[in-house]
Short mmCIF file of C-alpha atoms in Angstrom, two decimals:
data_model
loop_
_atom_site.label_atom_id
_atom_site.label_comp_id
_atom_site.label_asym_id
_atom_site.label_seq_id
_atom_site.Cartn_x
_atom_site.Cartn_y
_atom_site.Cartn_z
CA MET A 283 -0.06 -0.18 -0.02
CA MET A 284 1.59 3.15 -1.09
CA SER A 285 1.20 6.22 1.39
CA ASN A 286 -0.61 9.34 0.32
CA GLN A 287 1.54 11.77 2.10
CA PRO A 288 3.92 14.39 -0.19
CA VAL A 289 7.41 13.94 -0.28
CA SER A 290 9.77 16.43 0.88
CA SER A 291 12.72 15.56 -1.94
CA HIS A 292 12.43 16.11 -5.16
CA ASN A 293 10.41 19.15 -4.69
CA ASN A 294 11.17 20.21 -8.46
CA THR A 295 11.25 16.86 -10.11
CA LEU A 296 8.13 15.23 -12.19
CA ARG A 297 7.34 12.33 -10.32
CA VAL A 298 5.60 9.55 -12.74
CA GLY A 299 3.19 6.95 -12.12
CA ILE A 300 2.63 4.40 -14.88
CA LEU A 301 -0.79 2.66 -15.01
CA GLY A 302 -0.71 -0.71 -16.61
CA VAL A 303 2.12 -3.61 -17.56
CA SER A 304 2.10 -3.43 -21.44
CA ASN A 305 5.06 -3.09 -23.42
CA ALA A 306 4.42 0.84 -23.97
CA ALA A 307 4.66 0.65 -20.03
CA ARG A 308 8.00 -1.60 -20.26
CA ARG A 309 9.76 0.84 -22.49
CA ALA A 310 8.65 3.82 -20.25
CA LEU A 311 10.17 1.98 -17.06
CA ARG A 312 13.59 2.13 -18.89
CA VAL A 313 13.78 5.78 -20.00
CA ILE A 314 12.00 8.19 -17.47
CA ASN A 315 14.95 8.38 -15.00
CA ARG A 316 17.49 8.94 -17.68
CA ALA A 317 15.08 11.82 -18.93
CA GLY A 318 15.04 13.49 -15.64
CA LEU A 319 11.77 12.45 -14.08
CA LEU A 320 11.49 10.32 -11.30
CA LEU A 321 9.22 7.15 -11.74
CA VAL A 322 7.66 6.49 -8.13
CA ALA A 323 5.06 3.79 -8.97
CA VAL A 324 3.62 1.15 -11.27
CA GLY A 325 -0.31 0.17 -11.28
CA ALA A 326 -1.82 -2.79 -12.08
CA ASP A 327 -5.32 -4.70 -11.57
CA ASP A 328 -3.49 -6.19 -8.39
CA VAL A 329 -0.37 -5.64 -6.51
CA VAL A 330 1.00 -8.56 -6.78
CA GLU A 331 0.96 -8.51 -11.03
CA ALA A 332 2.53 -4.91 -10.58
CA GLU A 333 5.32 -6.60 -8.03
CA LYS A 334 6.19 -9.10 -10.92
CA PHE A 335 6.19 -6.43 -13.67
CA VAL A 336 8.55 -4.42 -11.56
CA ASN A 337 10.63 -7.09 -10.20
CA ALA A 338 11.35 -8.18 -13.86
CA PHE A 339 12.39 -4.81 -14.55
CA LEU A 340 14.60 -4.71 -11.56
CA GLU A 341 16.51 -8.08 -12.89
CA ASP A 342 16.58 -6.90 -16.46
CA THR A 343 18.17 -3.44 -15.33
CA ILE A 344 20.71 -5.20 -13.18
CA GLU A 345 21.64 -7.49 -15.45
CA ARG A 346 22.41 -5.03 -18.17
CA GLN A 347 24.37 -2.62 -15.71
CA THR A 348 26.39 -5.35 -14.98
CA GLU A 349 27.21 -5.85 -18.99
CA LEU A 350 28.26 -2.35 -19.06
CA THR A 351 31.55 -1.69 -19.80
CA ALA A 352 33.74 0.79 -18.01
CA ALA A 353 33.31 3.08 -21.51
CA GLN A 354 29.84 2.52 -21.41
CA GLN A 355 29.66 3.54 -18.16
CA GLN A 356 31.76 6.91 -18.73
CA LYS A 357 29.34 7.73 -21.11
CA LEU A 358 26.43 7.50 -18.71
CA GLY A 359 27.92 9.97 -16.13
CA GLY A 360 30.26 7.68 -14.59
CA LEU A 361 26.74 6.07 -12.20
CA PRO A 362 27.51 3.15 -10.47
CA VAL A 363 25.87 0.21 -10.73
CA SER A 364 25.04 0.46 -7.01
CA GLU A 365 23.30 3.60 -7.40
CA ALA A 366 21.36 3.12 -10.33
CA SER A 367 20.06 0.11 -8.36
CA GLN A 368 18.94 1.85 -5.52
CA GLU A 369 17.06 4.33 -7.70
CA ASP A 370 15.16 1.73 -9.51
CA GLU A 371 14.20 0.26 -6.09
CA LYS A 372 12.18 3.09 -5.18
CA VAL A 373 9.42 1.85 -7.53
CA LYS A 374 6.35 0.70 -5.77
CA ALA A 375 3.93 -1.98 -7.17
CA CYS A 376 0.02 -0.72 -6.15
CA THR A 377 -3.31 -1.28 -7.58
CA TYR A 378 -4.90 1.23 -10.07
CA GLU A 379 -6.83 2.68 -7.76
CA GLU A 380 -3.98 3.35 -5.44
CA LEU A 381 -1.51 4.91 -8.07
CA VAL A 382 -4.38 7.35 -8.90
CA VAL A 383 -5.13 8.83 -5.45
CA CYS A 384 -1.47 9.10 -4.67
CA HIS A 385 -0.35 12.57 -3.61
CA GLU A 386 3.26 11.14 -4.49
CA VAL A 387 2.73 10.67 -8.04
CA ASP A 388 2.40 14.19 -10.68
CA VAL A 389 2.34 12.61 -13.93
CA VAL A 390 0.21 9.56 -14.89
CA TYR A 391 1.97 7.45 -17.90
CA VAL A 392 -2.03 5.90 -19.10
CA ALA A 393 -0.90 2.42 -20.53
CA VAL A 394 -4.05 -0.10 -19.83
CA PRO A 395 -6.43 -1.07 -22.73
CA LEU A 396 -8.27 0.73 -24.58
CA GLU A 397 -11.99 0.43 -22.98
CA GLU A 398 -10.80 0.63 -20.01
CA ARG A 399 -9.10 4.61 -20.59
CA ASP A 400 -12.11 6.32 -20.55
CA SER A 401 -12.70 5.45 -16.63
CA TRP A 402 -9.18 5.94 -15.35
CA VAL A 403 -8.12 9.22 -17.32
CA ARG A 404 -11.18 10.94 -16.14
CA ARG A 405 -10.29 9.73 -12.46
CA CYS A 406 -6.42 11.05 -13.14
CA ILE A 407 -8.26 14.56 -14.24
CA ARG A 408 -10.03 14.52 -10.94
CA GLN A 409 -6.91 13.99 -8.51
CA ARG A 410 -5.37 16.86 -10.72
CA LYS A 411 -2.65 14.66 -12.37
CA HIS A 412 -0.89 15.40 -15.75
CA ILE A 413 -1.81 12.53 -18.29
CA LEU A 414 0.63 10.97 -21.52
CA THR A 415 -1.03 8.30 -23.09
CA SER A 416 0.31 5.47 -25.14
CA ILE A 417 -0.89 5.02 -28.64
CA PRO A 418 -3.88 4.92 -29.42
CA ALA A 419 -4.69 7.69 -27.46
CA ALA A 420 -8.38 7.00 -26.70
CA PRO A 421 -11.66 4.77 -28.00
CA SER A 422 -12.47 7.87 -30.55
CA GLY A 423 -12.18 11.53 -31.08
CA ASP A 424 -15.44 12.03 -28.78
CA VAL A 425 -13.89 10.26 -26.03
CA LEU A 426 -10.72 12.23 -26.11
CA GLN A 427 -12.46 15.70 -26.79
CA LYS A 428 -14.36 15.14 -23.03
CA TRP A 429 -10.86 14.40 -21.60
CA VAL A 430 -9.35 17.81 -23.38
CA GLU A 431 -12.59 19.69 -21.98
CA LEU A 432 -11.97 18.44 -18.07
CA ALA A 433 -8.03 18.73 -18.32
CA ALA A 434 -8.24 22.38 -19.42
CA VAL A 435 -10.23 23.63 -16.65
CA GLN A 436 -7.27 22.28 -14.31
CA ARG A 437 -4.49 23.37 -16.62
CA LEU A 438 -3.42 19.87 -17.13
CA PHE A 439 -1.14 18.60 -19.55
CA LEU A 440 -2.74 15.52 -21.68
CA THR A 441 -1.68 14.29 -24.91
CA ASP A 442 -0.27 11.15 -26.38
CA ASP A 443 3.38 10.50 -26.76
CA ALA A 444 3.48 9.90 -30.55
CA VAL A 445 2.69 13.98 -30.59
CA LEU A 446 6.10 14.73 -28.67
CA MET A 447 8.29 12.35 -30.64
CA GLN A 448 8.67 14.86 -33.65
CA GLY A 449 12.68 15.31 -33.14
CA THR A 450 14.85 17.57 -34.69
CA ARG A 451 15.33 15.53 -37.82
CA MET A 452 11.42 15.45 -38.84
CA GLY A 453 11.79 19.45 -38.18
CA ARG A 454 14.51 19.70 -40.52
CA LEU A 455 12.62 17.76 -43.05
CA TRP A 456 9.69 20.22 -43.57
CA GLU A 457 11.99 23.31 -43.27
CA MET A 458 13.37 21.66 -46.67
CA PHE A 459 10.03 23.00 -48.20
CA SER A 460 9.77 26.55 -46.54
CA ARG A 461 10.17 29.53 -48.54
CA THR A 462 13.20 30.71 -47.46
CA GLY A 463 16.70 29.20 -46.86
CA ASP A 464 17.89 26.24 -48.81
CA ASN A 465 14.50 25.27 -50.51
CA ILE A 466 15.96 23.29 -53.51
CA VAL A 467 12.70 21.10 -53.62
CA GLY A 468 10.04 23.86 -54.25
CA PRO A 469 6.92 23.58 -52.83
CA LEU A 470 5.28 20.57 -50.99
CA ARG A 471 2.94 18.74 -53.47
CA ALA A 472 2.55 15.08 -52.19
CA ILE A 473 3.58 13.28 -48.79
CA ARG A 474 4.21 9.35 -48.97
CA VAL A 475 4.47 7.24 -46.11
CA CYS A 476 5.36 3.33 -45.94
CA CYS A 477 5.94 1.45 -42.77
CA SER A 478 5.88 -2.52 -42.67
CA CYS A 479 7.00 -4.56 -39.30
CA GLY A 480 9.24 -7.60 -39.37
CA CYS A 481 10.39 -10.01 -37.14
CA ASN A 482 13.42 -8.36 -35.23
CA ASP A 483 13.97 -6.60 -32.42
CA HIS A 484 14.53 -3.03 -33.90
CA CYS A 485 11.34 -3.34 -35.36
CA ALA A 486 9.31 -4.38 -32.38
CA MET A 487 10.88 -1.51 -30.53
CA ALA A 488 8.98 0.61 -32.73
CA GLN A 489 5.32 -0.58 -31.54
CA CYS A 490 6.09 -0.61 -28.02
CA ASN A 491 4.47 2.54 -27.28
CA THR A 492 1.04 1.06 -27.98
CA CYS A 493 -1.42 0.20 -25.78
CA ASP A 494 -0.94 -3.75 -26.21
CA ASP A 495 -4.70 -4.02 -26.89
CA GLU A 496 -4.87 -6.91 -29.15
CA ASP A 497 -8.42 -6.67 -29.65
CA SER A 498 -8.34 -3.36 -30.41
CA GLN A 499 -10.28 -2.08 -33.02
CA PHE A 500 -7.52 -0.05 -34.89
CA GLY A 501 -5.31 -2.87 -35.24
CA VAL A 502 -1.65 -1.81 -37.19
CA LEU A 503 -3.75 1.82 -37.51
CA GLY A 504 -3.55 2.05 -33.73
CA ASN A 505 0.44 1.63 -33.90
CA TRP A 506 2.06 2.27 -37.14
CA GLY A 507 -0.63 3.98 -38.69
CA TRP A 508 -0.84 6.63 -35.79
CA MET A 509 2.82 7.13 -36.02
CA ALA A 510 2.21 8.12 -39.97
CA VAL A 511 -0.51 10.46 -39.18
CA ALA A 512 1.40 11.83 -36.72
CA ALA A 513 4.29 12.58 -39.02
CA VAL A 514 1.89 13.94 -41.80
CA LEU A 515 -0.15 16.62 -39.85
CA HIS A 516 3.14 17.70 -38.73
CA GLY A 517 4.17 18.52 -41.80
CA MET A 518 0.62 20.02 -42.77
CA ARG A 519 0.92 22.13 -39.34
CA TYR A 520 -1.98 19.91 -38.03
CA ALA A 521 -4.32 21.11 -40.59
CA MET A 522 -7.20 18.61 -40.95
CA PRO A 523 -7.58 16.83 -44.58
CA SER A 524 -10.52 17.24 -46.24
CA SER A 525 -11.03 13.72 -47.33
CA VAL A 526 -9.96 10.32 -46.06
CA LEU A 527 -9.52 7.23 -48.02
CA GLY A 528 -8.82 3.92 -46.65
CA ARG A 529 -8.61 0.24 -47.56
CA ALA A 530 -8.30 -2.55 -45.09
CA LEU A 531 -5.98 -4.79 -47.28
CA ARG A 532 -5.59 -7.61 -44.58
CA ARG A 533 -7.40 -8.13 -41.25
CA ASP A 534 -6.89 -10.80 -38.47
CA GLU A 535 -9.89 -12.66 -37.41
CA SER A 536 -8.28 -14.24 -34.71
CA LYS A 537 -7.65 -10.48 -33.27
CA GLY A 538 -11.35 -9.23 -33.89
CA ASN A 539 -11.09 -8.81 -37.38
CA CYS A 540 -8.74 -5.93 -36.64
CA VAL A 541 -7.04 -4.39 -39.80
CA THR A 542 -3.21 -5.75 -40.33
CA GLU A 543 -2.34 -4.16 -43.60
CA PHE A 544 -3.65 -0.74 -44.60
CA SER A 545 -3.22 1.58 -47.59
CA GLY A 546 -4.93 5.08 -47.67
CA GLU A 547 -4.81 8.50 -48.64
CA LEU A 548 -5.80 11.89 -46.84
CA LEU A 549 -6.05 15.11 -49.07
CA PHE A 550 -5.35 18.53 -47.99
CA THR A 551 -7.08 21.25 -49.94
CA ASP A 552 -6.90 24.03 -47.41
CA ALA A 553 -3.34 24.06 -46.04
CA GLY A 554 -1.88 26.08 -48.77
CA PRO A 555 -1.57 27.52 -52.07
CA GLN A 556 -1.39 23.95 -53.39
CA GLU A 557 -3.53 20.69 -52.83
CA VAL A 558 -1.12 17.95 -50.80
CA THR A 559 -1.89 14.36 -51.05
CA ALA A 560 -0.62 11.93 -48.51
CA TYR A 561 -0.01 8.17 -49.12
CA ILE A 562 -0.06 6.29 -46.38
CA TYR A 563 0.83 2.55 -46.28
CA VAL A 564 1.23 0.35 -43.15
CA ALA A 565 1.43 -3.26 -42.29
CA ASP A 566 2.14 -5.75 -39.67
CA ALA A 567 4.24 -7.89 -41.88
CA ALA A 568 4.93 -10.75 -39.11
CA SER A 569 0.93 -11.00 -39.39
CA SER A 570 0.47 -10.89 -42.87
CA SER A 571 3.24 -13.28 -43.91
CA GLY A 572 3.44 -15.78 -41.29
CA GLY A 573 6.30 -14.29 -39.49
CA VAL A 574 8.67 -12.91 -42.11
CA GLY A 575 8.32 -9.51 -44.15
CA ALA A 576 10.58 -6.77 -44.83
CA VAL A 577 10.61 -3.84 -42.53
CA GLU A 578 10.60 -0.23 -43.96
CA GLN A 579 9.73 2.84 -41.75
CA SER A 580 10.37 5.43 -44.71
CA LEU A 581 8.58 9.20 -45.57
CA THR A 582 9.14 10.85 -48.78
CA ALA A 583 7.68 14.28 -49.12
CA TYR A 584 7.72 15.49 -52.64
CA GLY A 585 8.20 19.39 -53.91
CA THR A 586 7.37 20.39 -57.33
CA THR A 587 11.57 20.34 -58.69
CA GLY A 588 12.46 17.38 -56.00
CA SER A 589 12.14 15.46 -52.65
CA VAL A 590 13.35 14.85 -49.14
CA THR A 591 13.41 11.36 -47.66
CA LEU A 592 13.50 10.38 -44.22
CA HIS A 593 14.45 6.66 -43.57
CA ASP A 594 13.83 5.12 -40.23
CA PHE A 595 11.60 8.01 -39.39
CA ILE A 596 9.86 6.15 -36.28
CA ILE A 597 13.09 4.64 -34.72
CA PRO A 598 16.04 6.67 -36.31
CA VAL A 599 19.18 4.45 -36.69
CA PRO A 600 22.07 7.29 -36.01
CA ASP A 601 25.60 7.12 -37.05
CA GLU A 602 28.31 6.43 -34.19
CA ASP A 603 28.43 10.39 -33.96
CA GLY A 604 24.65 10.63 -33.15
CA SER A 605 23.90 11.72 -37.05
CA VAL A 606 20.97 10.77 -38.95
CA HIS A 607 20.44 11.19 -42.68
CA LEU A 608 17.93 12.68 -44.99
CA THR A 609 18.47 12.09 -48.63
CA VAL A 610 17.48 15.36 -50.77
CA ALA A 611 16.83 14.82 -54.42
CA SER A 612 16.50 17.60 -57.00
CA HIS A 613 15.79 17.71 -60.72
CA ASP A 614 16.87 19.69 -63.39
CA ALA A 615 15.47 20.18 -67.16
CA VAL A 616 18.67 20.12 -68.94
CA GLN A 617 17.99 21.01 -73.00
CA GLY A 618 19.76 18.26 -75.14
CA LYS A 619 20.24 18.72 -79.07
CA GLN A 620 17.01 18.13 -79.87
CA LEU A 621 14.91 17.05 -76.37
CA TYR A 622 14.53 18.22 -72.60
CA ARG A 623 15.94 15.68 -69.82
CA ILE A 624 15.53 15.58 -66.68
CA VAL A 625 18.84 15.29 -64.28
CA ARG A 626 18.99 14.06 -60.87
CA HIS A 627 20.96 15.74 -58.15
CA GLU A 628 20.96 13.79 -54.82
CA LYS A 629 22.98 14.28 -51.80
CA GLU A 630 23.13 13.39 -47.83
CA LEU A 631 21.68 16.12 -45.12
CA ARG A 632 23.10 15.15 -41.77
CA VAL A 633 21.01 16.10 -38.84
CA ASN A 634 22.07 15.50 -35.25
CA GLU A 635 19.44 14.62 -33.01
CA PRO A 636 20.38 15.06 -29.42
CA VAL A 637 18.25 13.20 -27.63
CA THR A 638 17.18 9.37 -28.20
CA PHE A 639 13.59 8.71 -29.65
CA ALA A 640 12.42 7.14 -26.50
CA GLU A 641 13.60 9.65 -24.21
CA LEU A 642 11.92 12.58 -26.40
CA PRO A 643 8.32 12.88 -24.86
CA TRP A 644 9.56 12.63 -21.68
CA ARG A 645 12.00 15.41 -21.93
CA ARG A 646 9.56 17.36 -23.51
CA LEU A 647 6.99 16.80 -21.16
CA ARG A 648 8.91 17.69 -18.57
CA ASP A 649 10.27 21.09 -19.97
CA ALA A 650 6.37 21.85 -20.66
CA LEU A 651 5.60 21.67 -17.20
CA SER A 652 6.38 24.29 -14.53
CA PRO A 653 5.97 24.36 -10.07
CA ASN A 654 2.52 25.48 -9.08
CA PRO A 655 3.37 28.31 -6.59
CA HIS A 656 0.10 27.70 -4.71
CA ALA A 657 0.49 23.97 -5.21
CA GLY A 658 0.35 23.76 -1.02
CA ALA A 659 -3.10 25.32 -1.13
CA SER A 660 -5.14 22.25 -1.42
CA ARG A 661 -4.22 18.98 -1.13
CA LEU A 662 -5.74 18.34 -4.62
CA ALA A 663 -3.55 21.11 -6.18
CA SER A 664 -1.06 19.75 -8.90
CA ARG A 665 2.56 20.63 -7.60
CA PHE A 666 2.85 21.40 -11.45
CA LEU A 667 0.87 23.45 -14.03
CA ALA A 668 1.18 23.27 -17.68
CA ASP A 669 1.67 26.40 -20.27
CA THR A 670 -1.75 27.17 -21.01
CA GLU A 671 -0.89 27.50 -24.71
CA GLU A 672 1.65 24.89 -25.39
CA ALA A 673 -0.77 22.17 -23.50
CA THR A 674 -3.45 23.53 -25.54
CA GLU A 675 -1.54 22.99 -28.95
CA CYS A 676 -0.64 19.43 -27.88
CA MET A 677 -4.09 18.46 -26.64
CA ARG A 678 -5.37 19.62 -30.13
CA ARG A 679 -2.29 17.84 -31.91
CA SER A 680 -3.66 14.65 -30.32
CA TRP A 681 -7.39 15.57 -31.25
CA SER A 682 -6.81 15.81 -34.82
CA ILE A 683 -4.45 12.70 -34.90
CA GLN A 684 -7.17 10.63 -33.48
CA VAL A 685 -9.93 11.79 -35.73
CA VAL A 686 -7.58 11.11 -38.54
CA VAL A 687 -7.00 7.82 -37.32
CA ASP A 688 -10.67 7.15 -36.69
CA ALA A 689 -11.74 8.49 -39.99
CA MET A 690 -9.21 6.06 -41.72
CA LEU A 691 -10.64 3.39 -39.79
CA GLU A 692 -14.20 3.99 -40.83
CA ALA A 693 -13.17 4.43 -44.49
CA THR A 694 -12.19 0.64 -44.09
CA THR A 695 -15.24 -0.58 -42.62
CA ILE A 696 -17.23 1.04 -45.63
CA SER A 697 -14.58 -0.59 -47.84
CA THR A 698 -15.17 -3.91 -46.04
CA LYS A 699 -18.95 -3.88 -46.59
CA ILE A 700 -18.91 -2.80 -50.10
CA THR A 701 -16.52 -5.54 -50.83
CA LYS A 702 -18.23 -8.12 -49.36
CA LYS A 703 -21.71 -7.36 -50.78
CA ASP A 704 -19.79 -7.13 -54.53
CA GLU A 705 -18.43 -10.38 -53.83
CA GLU A 706 -21.91 -11.90 -52.82
CA ARG A 707 -23.37 -10.11 -56.26
CA GLY A 708 -20.53 -12.16 -58.23
CA ARG A 709 -21.42 -15.48 -56.94
CA GLY A 710 -24.75 -14.82 -57.52
CA GLU A 711 -26.02 -14.78 -53.94
CA ASP A 712 -28.29 -12.23 -54.45
CA GLY A 713 -30.62 -14.30 -56.71
CA ASN A 714 -29.79 -12.77 -59.86
CA THR A 715 -27.53 -13.79 -62.72
CA THR A 716 -23.79 -12.50 -63.03
CA LYS A 717 -22.85 -11.20 -66.48
CA LYS A 718 -19.78 -11.64 -67.83
CA ALA A 719 -17.84 -8.53 -69.35
#
């Protein structure tokens, strides 16, 4: 049982509690302290389950720390293994309810299944907790809108971690299409995102910020699709698409008929002087091909005179110096003796990403909150307050992603109904004969 008394130490450190024991929770366990916050508790359905989860994490941490070389320890600031273990041992195991009402928790990372989220998020808001959710954020845009309205009144921060994962390299990509600077690709006209998951550890890491709800209606749209939409909307400055098209290319009947392979398009007609079309393909290749599949996480943005490609855009694979690459291609029309020909010029642009992708959401969350000078006036007052403008913008971004993903999912449902109806007619099941073309 956890104490509800405030902790006198760590007055300026955000204290985090994790609600749930999914893979998303497992990743958060590993990075919260490294990002400058303090993990204090993990909540599960019962204390025994939470204790098993925390103990498994501690064993894994000790094993990895034992394997660290002297050079690796120096990179971590020379932190001795014993000190790191003492920090980890402060993590308490508790139930969901105990975590939500605990005054030692400032921020709750919500990683419970979607069907349980509405109740627990509302309870967190009533207890003045800031909230970061794994993806997908909510069961629907309508539910998320209710959370946003409740959180805004209390000056609470509420968003999903995908919103906070757009780092330096993504910003540099979209800068290439600005009207100033080194724009050699022209104004933005199209975006193509391709994400497929194979069977390797690197790819598995890309999906461990999801809620792990295998029966979730979203399927691949709740992980790869969510990250793809987040990247596209980031480039479109969160303007909403005027139309959404989507097709479920494959479903998994063993998991509630959820989508495992998706292809769709977003059309933006009001985001600038020219229309922009985003093409999105996402697939759980491991499920769709019996455990064997290609791995790709690429985003290419096309201008009128060139393109920019970001490889491994969900999880970067940096060089030894920490830099990642953008491939910039431009095209020139050269007059030949009789015809024009198009000459392609390609170069690699190096971008330094100072913060690892896993830590980025937590560092940005930390920077978005400031100590509340009036926290002692009420036992329910939050120790930290969100900047109203920034919090509102992050909540709007999360809602925008949710609404677009909802629309993509709805489009696949409509497509499925049409396909099934046509198939029945093709077999003559409606009582009519089928004419040959």
